C-alpha cells in the first residue's frame, strides 16, 4: 500500500471487522481522561507539580500559558503526556521555580482549566512518567446489535487488543507520513523542530503498526513466536528466550511478559527465527525509511504488541454506550475503541 493511500483501516482487527457504528466526541465531556501519576509529590524541591483539569484545551498551549503566568521560560514547564484537545482531561504539569515565591495558582484558573492541586517536588516531570490513564468514553448514535457488542467487549476484556499507535499519531489523512516520506526518502529538510519530531515518531509508529497488523493477521499478536523479544510488563526491558516453552507461555498468559515489535533505529534486530522473518518481510518495502531513521541516530527499541485493557466496564443507554477502562502510559484509547466499533467524530 502506498503511504499516500493511508487509512486506519489498513491495520487488521483482532476480532474481525466491527459490526457496530457510532459517534465519538459529540462534545468534550464524552471523552474524559484522568492521568494516574503513580507517585506522590515529595513536598520539597524547585519544581511545582500541578494537577490541572482542562476542557477543550491543547496541552502545549496550556503549558505556554502556565509559563507566562509563572513568569518562567517555556522550557521550565513540562508535562508527562499530550492529551486530546476535544476532551475533558486531568493531567499533571511541572513548573520550575527555584528560590521564588510560590504563585497563587488559583489566579491561573479560567472557564477552560482549573488547578486542582499543587505541591513542591524535587524533579522535573518527564514525558511518559505516568503509571496509567483512566478513560470514560461515550459513543452516541449507536447502530448495531447490543448482544454482539457485548460479546465483543467480553473478548476484549479477556484478551486485550493489539497495541497499535492511534491514528492521531499520523496526522490528518496521514499527513505526517507524507512529510516523513519526503524527509527520509527524498532528503527534504524540516526546520520546525516540533514538526520534524512528529514526522519521525509517525514513521516509527507506522512501521510498528505494520508489524503488529501482520501478527494480528496471523493470529499470534498475543502469543510468542520462536525468536521473539519479550517485554517485561510495565517496563521497556526485554529478553529473547532460547525457546518458547510452557513456562514462557504461562508468563505470557499471566501478562508478566508480552511479545514485542520494533521501534526502528540503529542496531541489529534482537529477534531471530520466525519473529525475525516476520519483521523483515513486513518492513522490506520500507527499507529507505529504515535507513533514514538509522541515519538520524535513533536506537532500536521495542514496544509490546499486546495491550491489556484493565477494569473494562460498559453501560448501554438509549442509542449510546459508555466505556470505562484503564490503559498503561503510552497506549491509545482509540486502539481499544476501534476494536469495539467503527467510530466517527463530529466537528465541534
Short mmCIF file of C-alpha atoms in Angstrom, two decimals:
data_model
loop_
_atom_site.label_atom_id
_atom_site.label_comp_id
_atom_site.label_asym_id
_atom_site.label_seq_id
_atom_site.Cartn_x
_atom_site.Cartn_y
_atom_site.Cartn_z
CA UNK A 1 0.00 0.00 0.00
CA UNK A 2 1.24 3.48 -0.86
CA UNK A 3 1.73 5.92 2.01
CA UNK A 4 -0.41 8.36 0.06
CA UNK A 5 -3.30 5.88 0.37
CA UNK A 6 -3.04 5.67 4.17
CA UNK A 7 -6.16 4.75 6.11
CA UNK A 8 -6.50 3.46 9.70
CA UNK A 9 -8.45 0.50 8.26
CA UNK A 10 -5.20 -0.91 6.81
CA UNK A 11 -4.39 -2.25 10.30
CA UNK A 12 -6.14 -5.57 10.95
CA UNK A 13 -8.75 -6.00 13.68
CA UNK A 14 -8.10 -8.70 16.27
CA UNK A 15 -11.72 -9.89 16.39
CA UNK A 16 -12.86 -9.19 12.84
CA UNK A 17 -14.36 -6.04 11.35
CA UNK A 18 -16.73 -4.42 13.89
CA UNK A 19 -20.41 -4.65 13.05
CA UNK A 20 -21.48 -1.60 15.07
CA UNK A 21 -21.04 2.10 14.40
CA UNK A 22 -21.35 5.28 16.44
CA UNK A 23 -20.23 8.87 17.08
CA UNK A 24 -17.32 9.64 19.38
CA UNK A 25 -16.70 13.10 20.91
CA UNK A 26 -20.10 14.66 20.28
CA UNK A 27 -18.90 17.03 23.00
CA UNK A 28 -15.72 17.22 25.13
CA UNK A 29 -17.49 15.59 28.09
CA UNK A 30 -17.95 12.42 26.02
CA UNK A 31 -14.19 11.76 26.11
CA UNK A 32 -12.70 12.02 29.59
CA UNK A 33 -9.15 11.09 30.59
CA UNK A 34 -7.52 11.12 34.04
CA UNK A 35 -3.76 10.72 34.41
CA UNK A 36 -2.58 8.37 37.16
CA UNK A 37 0.85 9.59 38.23
CA UNK A 38 1.99 6.54 40.18
CA UNK A 39 3.88 8.54 42.82
CA UNK A 40 3.25 11.44 45.19
CA UNK A 41 4.99 14.84 45.17
CA UNK A 42 7.81 14.78 47.73
CA UNK A 43 6.92 18.20 49.13
CA UNK A 44 10.26 19.88 48.51
CA UNK A 45 12.48 20.98 45.65
CA UNK A 46 12.47 23.67 42.96
CA UNK A 47 9.60 22.24 40.89
CA UNK A 48 5.87 22.52 41.48
CA UNK A 49 3.69 19.61 40.41
CA UNK A 50 0.29 20.88 39.31
CA UNK A 51 -2.78 18.71 38.84
CA UNK A 52 -4.95 20.53 36.30
CA UNK A 53 -8.35 19.81 34.80
CA UNK A 54 -8.82 21.19 31.28
CA UNK A 55 -11.68 21.22 28.81
CA UNK A 56 -11.35 21.65 25.05
CA UNK A 57 -7.78 22.85 25.56
CA UNK A 58 -4.49 21.91 23.85
CA UNK A 59 -1.76 20.62 26.21
CA UNK A 60 1.11 22.57 24.63
CA UNK A 61 -0.90 25.78 24.56
CA UNK A 62 -1.76 25.35 28.24
CA UNK A 63 1.93 24.80 29.07
CA UNK A 64 2.76 28.14 27.43
CA UNK A 65 0.03 29.85 29.45
CA UNK A 66 1.48 28.36 32.63
CA UNK A 67 4.95 29.69 31.76
CA UNK A 68 3.56 33.16 31.13
CA UNK A 69 1.57 33.14 34.37
CA UNK A 70 4.52 31.91 36.48
CA UNK A 71 6.90 34.27 34.64
CA UNK A 72 9.31 31.47 33.73
CA UNK A 73 10.74 30.22 30.45
CA UNK A 74 8.67 27.80 28.39
CA UNK A 75 11.38 25.16 28.88
CA UNK A 76 10.74 25.32 32.65
CA UNK A 77 7.23 23.91 32.17
CA UNK A 78 6.83 20.22 31.36
CA UNK A 79 4.14 17.55 31.30
CA UNK A 80 4.03 13.77 31.24
CA UNK A 81 1.90 13.35 28.14
CA UNK A 82 -0.13 15.03 25.44
CA UNK A 83 -3.87 14.88 25.96
CA UNK A 84 -6.65 15.33 23.43
CA UNK A 85 -7.94 18.84 22.90
CA UNK A 86 -11.56 17.82 22.30
CA UNK A 87 -11.94 16.20 25.71
CA UNK A 88 -12.16 16.81 29.44
CA UNK A 89 -8.87 15.69 30.98
CA UNK A 90 -6.98 15.92 34.23
CA UNK A 91 -3.22 15.91 33.82
CA UNK A 92 -0.01 16.77 35.60
CA UNK A 93 2.39 19.61 34.80
CA UNK A 94 5.61 20.67 36.49
CA UNK A 95 6.85 24.25 36.73
CA UNK A 96 10.43 25.01 37.78
CA UNK A 97 10.53 27.97 40.18
CA UNK A 98 13.88 27.88 42.01
CA UNK A 99 14.05 30.14 45.05
CA UNK A 100 10.96 32.10 44.09
CA UNK A 101 7.75 32.69 45.99
CA UNK A 102 5.01 30.28 45.02
CA UNK A 103 2.40 31.90 42.77
CA UNK A 104 -1.25 31.89 43.77
CA UNK A 105 -2.19 29.10 41.39
CA UNK A 106 -5.91 29.73 41.81
CA UNK A 107 -5.37 33.02 39.98
CA UNK A 108 -4.47 30.94 36.93
CA UNK A 109 -7.90 29.33 36.73
CA UNK A 110 -10.34 30.04 33.89
CA UNK A 111 -13.52 28.59 32.42
CA UNK A 112 -11.35 26.18 30.39
CA UNK A 113 -8.91 24.97 33.06
CA UNK A 114 -8.55 24.79 36.84
CA UNK A 115 -5.67 23.88 39.15
CA UNK A 116 -6.89 21.04 41.37
CA UNK A 117 -3.74 20.65 43.45
CA UNK A 118 -0.18 21.96 43.68
CA UNK A 119 2.86 20.71 45.61
CA UNK A 120 6.63 21.07 45.51
CA UNK A 121 8.70 18.27 44.02
CA UNK A 122 12.41 17.62 43.56
CA UNK A 123 12.33 16.57 39.91
CA UNK A 124 11.04 17.79 36.60
CA UNK A 125 8.08 15.84 35.24
CA UNK A 126 9.28 14.00 32.15
CA UNK A 127 7.38 12.59 29.17
CA UNK A 128 5.95 9.17 29.81
CA UNK A 129 6.43 9.34 33.60
CA UNK A 130 2.89 8.16 34.26
CA UNK A 131 1.62 4.88 35.57
CA UNK A 132 -1.59 4.82 33.55
CA UNK A 133 -4.55 6.74 32.13
CA UNK A 134 -8.17 6.18 33.10
CA UNK A 135 -10.79 6.71 30.36
CA UNK A 136 -14.52 7.31 30.22
CA UNK A 137 -15.82 7.43 26.64
CA UNK A 138 -19.42 7.81 25.47
CA UNK A 139 -20.37 6.63 21.98
CA UNK A 140 -23.64 8.10 20.70
CA UNK A 141 -25.98 7.39 17.75
CA UNK A 142 -25.12 3.75 18.27
CA UNK A 143 -26.11 1.40 15.45
CA UNK A 144 -25.62 -2.34 15.91
CA UNK A 145 -26.90 -5.30 17.92
CA UNK A 146 -26.26 -4.87 21.63
CA UNK A 147 -25.73 -8.61 22.17
CA UNK A 148 -22.98 -8.76 19.54
CA UNK A 149 -21.37 -5.66 21.02
CA UNK A 150 -21.38 -7.19 24.50
CA UNK A 151 -19.83 -10.40 23.17
CA UNK A 152 -17.08 -8.35 21.56
CA UNK A 153 -16.49 -6.35 24.73
CA UNK A 154 -16.18 -9.59 26.71
CA UNK A 155 -13.48 -10.78 24.27
CA UNK A 156 -11.60 -7.51 24.67
CA UNK A 157 -11.86 -7.67 28.45
CA UNK A 158 -10.39 -11.17 28.44
CA UNK A 159 -7.83 -10.88 25.63
CA UNK A 160 -6.91 -7.17 25.36
CA UNK A 161 -6.30 -5.57 21.96
CA UNK A 162 -3.38 -5.01 19.58
CA UNK A 163 -1.19 -2.21 20.90
CA UNK A 164 -1.46 -0.02 17.80
CA UNK A 165 -0.38 3.59 17.81
CA UNK A 166 -3.55 5.67 17.39
CA UNK A 167 -4.45 7.35 14.13
CA UNK A 168 -3.82 10.80 15.66
CA UNK A 169 -0.12 9.89 15.56
CA UNK A 170 -0.17 10.07 11.77
CA UNK A 171 -1.88 13.43 11.30
CA UNK A 172 -4.98 14.30 9.29
CA UNK A 173 -5.30 11.79 6.43
CA UNK A 174 -1.76 10.59 7.20
CA UNK A 175 -0.15 13.99 6.50
CA UNK A 176 2.69 13.29 8.95
CA UNK A 177 3.56 10.14 6.98
CA UNK A 178 3.70 12.04 3.70
CA UNK A 179 6.14 14.51 5.26
CA UNK A 180 8.11 11.64 6.81
CA UNK A 181 8.44 10.01 3.39
CA UNK A 182 9.73 13.29 1.92
CA UNK A 183 12.22 13.66 4.76
CA UNK A 184 13.50 10.07 4.95
CA UNK A 185 13.47 9.19 1.23
CA UNK A 186 13.83 12.49 -0.63
CA UNK A 187 16.05 14.21 1.94
CA UNK A 188 13.67 17.14 2.50
CA UNK A 189 14.76 19.36 5.40
CA UNK A 190 12.14 20.16 8.01
CA UNK A 191 13.33 23.14 10.01
CA UNK A 192 10.50 23.22 12.54
CA UNK A 193 11.77 21.03 15.37
CA UNK A 194 8.34 20.01 16.60
CA UNK A 195 7.08 19.09 13.13
CA UNK A 196 10.28 17.14 12.43
CA UNK A 197 9.88 15.19 15.67
CA UNK A 198 6.25 14.42 14.80
CA UNK A 199 7.28 13.06 11.39
CA UNK A 200 9.96 10.82 12.89
CA UNK A 201 7.53 9.49 15.51
CA UNK A 202 4.87 8.92 12.85
CA UNK A 203 7.29 6.90 10.68
CA UNK A 204 8.45 4.66 13.55
CA UNK A 205 4.86 4.20 14.73
CA UNK A 206 3.65 3.26 11.25
CA UNK A 207 6.37 0.63 10.83
CA UNK A 208 5.48 -0.81 14.24
CA UNK A 209 1.78 -0.88 13.35
CA UNK A 210 2.52 -2.75 10.11
CA UNK A 211 4.38 -5.47 12.03
CA UNK A 212 1.64 -5.60 14.66
CA UNK A 213 -1.04 -5.85 11.95
CA UNK A 214 0.75 -8.78 10.31
CA UNK A 215 0.95 -10.57 13.65
CA UNK A 216 -2.79 -9.92 14.11
CA UNK A 217 -3.48 -11.34 10.65
CA UNK A 218 -1.51 -14.48 11.58
CA UNK A 219 -3.23 -14.77 14.96
CA UNK A 220 -0.06 -14.51 17.06
CA UNK A 221 -0.06 -10.89 18.25
CA UNK A 222 -0.62 -12.06 21.83
CA UNK A 223 1.44 -15.26 21.59
CA UNK A 224 5.18 -15.80 21.45
CA UNK A 225 6.94 -16.85 18.24
CA UNK A 226 10.29 -18.57 18.17
CA UNK A 227 12.89 -15.82 18.43
CA UNK A 228 10.54 -13.20 19.89
CA UNK A 229 11.80 -10.39 22.10
CA UNK A 230 9.57 -10.49 25.18
CA UNK A 231 8.95 -7.28 27.12
CA UNK A 232 8.66 -7.34 30.89
CA UNK A 233 5.25 -5.89 31.71
CA UNK A 234 5.35 -2.24 32.79
CA UNK A 235 8.96 -1.72 31.62
CA UNK A 236 10.99 -1.16 28.45
CA UNK A 237 13.23 -4.12 29.26
CA UNK A 238 13.08 -7.25 27.13
CA UNK A 239 14.80 -10.58 26.66
CA UNK A 240 14.95 -13.21 23.92
CA UNK A 241 14.43 -16.73 25.33
CA UNK A 242 16.29 -19.69 23.89
CA UNK A 243 12.96 -21.36 23.18
CA UNK A 244 9.25 -20.92 23.80
CA UNK A 245 8.34 -23.43 26.48
CA UNK A 246 5.40 -23.89 28.85
CA UNK A 247 6.93 -21.52 31.41
CA UNK A 248 7.23 -18.72 28.83
CA UNK A 249 3.64 -19.26 27.72
CA UNK A 250 2.45 -19.28 31.35
CA UNK A 251 4.15 -15.91 31.96
CA UNK A 252 2.53 -14.51 28.82
CA UNK A 253 -0.90 -15.79 29.89
CA UNK A 254 -0.37 -14.09 33.25
CA UNK A 255 0.68 -10.85 31.49
CA UNK A 256 4.08 -10.86 33.12
CA UNK A 257 5.78 -10.74 29.71
CA UNK A 258 4.50 -9.79 26.25
CA UNK A 259 5.66 -10.24 22.65
CA UNK A 260 7.06 -7.08 21.07
CA UNK A 261 7.55 -5.29 17.77
CA UNK A 262 10.25 -2.87 16.58
CA UNK A 263 10.55 0.88 17.01
CA UNK A 264 13.11 1.32 14.29
CA UNK A 265 16.57 2.74 14.73
CA UNK A 266 20.26 1.84 14.67
CA UNK A 267 21.42 -1.58 15.67
CA UNK A 268 20.64 -5.18 14.85
CA UNK A 269 17.15 -6.50 15.42
CA UNK A 270 17.29 -8.56 18.63
CA UNK A 271 14.82 -11.15 17.34
CA UNK A 272 15.61 -14.28 15.34
CA UNK A 273 13.92 -17.29 13.71
CA UNK A 274 10.17 -16.83 13.00
CA UNK A 275 9.96 -13.39 14.64
CA UNK A 276 12.87 -12.07 12.57
CA UNK A 277 11.45 -13.43 9.29
CA UNK A 278 8.09 -11.79 10.00
CA UNK A 279 9.59 -8.37 10.76
CA UNK A 280 11.96 -8.47 7.79
CA UNK A 281 9.19 -9.49 5.37
CA UNK A 282 6.83 -6.76 6.55
CA UNK A 283 9.41 -3.96 6.54
CA UNK A 284 11.29 -4.87 3.34
CA UNK A 285 9.25 -2.38 1.22
CA UNK A 286 10.23 0.36 3.72
CA UNK A 287 13.99 -0.17 3.59
CA UNK A 288 14.60 3.50 2.75
CA UNK A 289 12.56 4.59 5.75
CA UNK A 290 14.57 2.28 7.98
CA UNK A 291 17.85 3.59 6.56
CA UNK A 292 16.69 7.18 7.05
CA UNK A 293 15.74 6.57 10.67
CA UNK A 294 19.11 4.93 11.33
CA UNK A 295 20.92 7.94 9.85
CA UNK A 296 19.09 10.17 12.32
CA UNK A 297 20.85 8.29 15.13
CA UNK A 298 17.77 6.67 16.64
CA UNK A 299 18.35 3.44 18.52
CA UNK A 300 16.42 0.20 18.12
CA UNK A 301 13.68 -0.06 20.75
CA UNK A 302 10.81 -2.46 21.36
CA UNK A 303 7.11 -1.98 22.12
CA UNK A 304 4.59 -4.54 23.29
CA UNK A 305 2.30 -5.90 20.57
CA UNK A 306 -0.35 -6.67 23.17
CA UNK A 307 -2.37 -4.11 25.12
CA UNK A 308 -4.28 -5.42 28.15
CA UNK A 309 -7.44 -3.40 28.87
CA UNK A 310 -7.84 -3.14 32.62
CA UNK A 311 -11.10 -2.55 34.52
CA UNK A 312 -13.16 -2.55 31.31
CA UNK A 313 -16.80 -1.72 32.04
CA UNK A 314 -19.69 -0.74 29.82
CA UNK A 315 -23.20 0.59 30.21
CA UNK A 316 -25.79 0.91 27.47
CA UNK A 317 -28.46 3.59 27.41
CA UNK A 318 -30.73 4.96 24.69
CA UNK A 319 -28.68 4.64 21.44
CA UNK A 320 -25.39 5.06 23.31
CA UNK A 321 -22.78 3.15 25.28
CA UNK A 322 -20.34 4.39 27.92
CA UNK A 323 -16.98 2.61 28.08
CA UNK A 324 -14.68 2.85 31.09
CA UNK A 325 -11.20 1.34 31.18
CA UNK A 326 -7.60 1.88 32.20
CA UNK A 327 -4.51 1.72 29.96
CA UNK A 328 -0.77 1.95 30.68
CA UNK A 329 1.06 5.13 29.71
CA UNK A 330 1.92 5.36 26.01
CA UNK A 331 -1.10 3.44 24.73
CA UNK A 332 -4.16 4.77 22.93
CA UNK A 333 -7.85 4.63 23.84
CA UNK A 334 -8.71 4.74 20.13
CA UNK A 335 -6.87 1.41 19.72
CA UNK A 336 -9.42 -0.09 22.10
CA UNK A 337 -12.47 1.66 20.66
CA UNK A 338 -11.65 0.67 17.04
CA UNK A 339 -11.90 -2.97 18.13
CA UNK A 340 -15.34 -2.34 19.66
CA UNK A 341 -16.99 -0.47 16.81
CA UNK A 342 -16.48 1.68 13.74
CA UNK A 343 -16.47 5.20 15.15
CA UNK A 344 -16.51 8.62 13.58
CA UNK A 345 -16.29 12.10 15.07
CA UNK A 346 -18.50 15.16 14.89
CA UNK A 347 -16.81 18.50 14.34
CA UNK A 348 -17.09 20.64 17.46
#
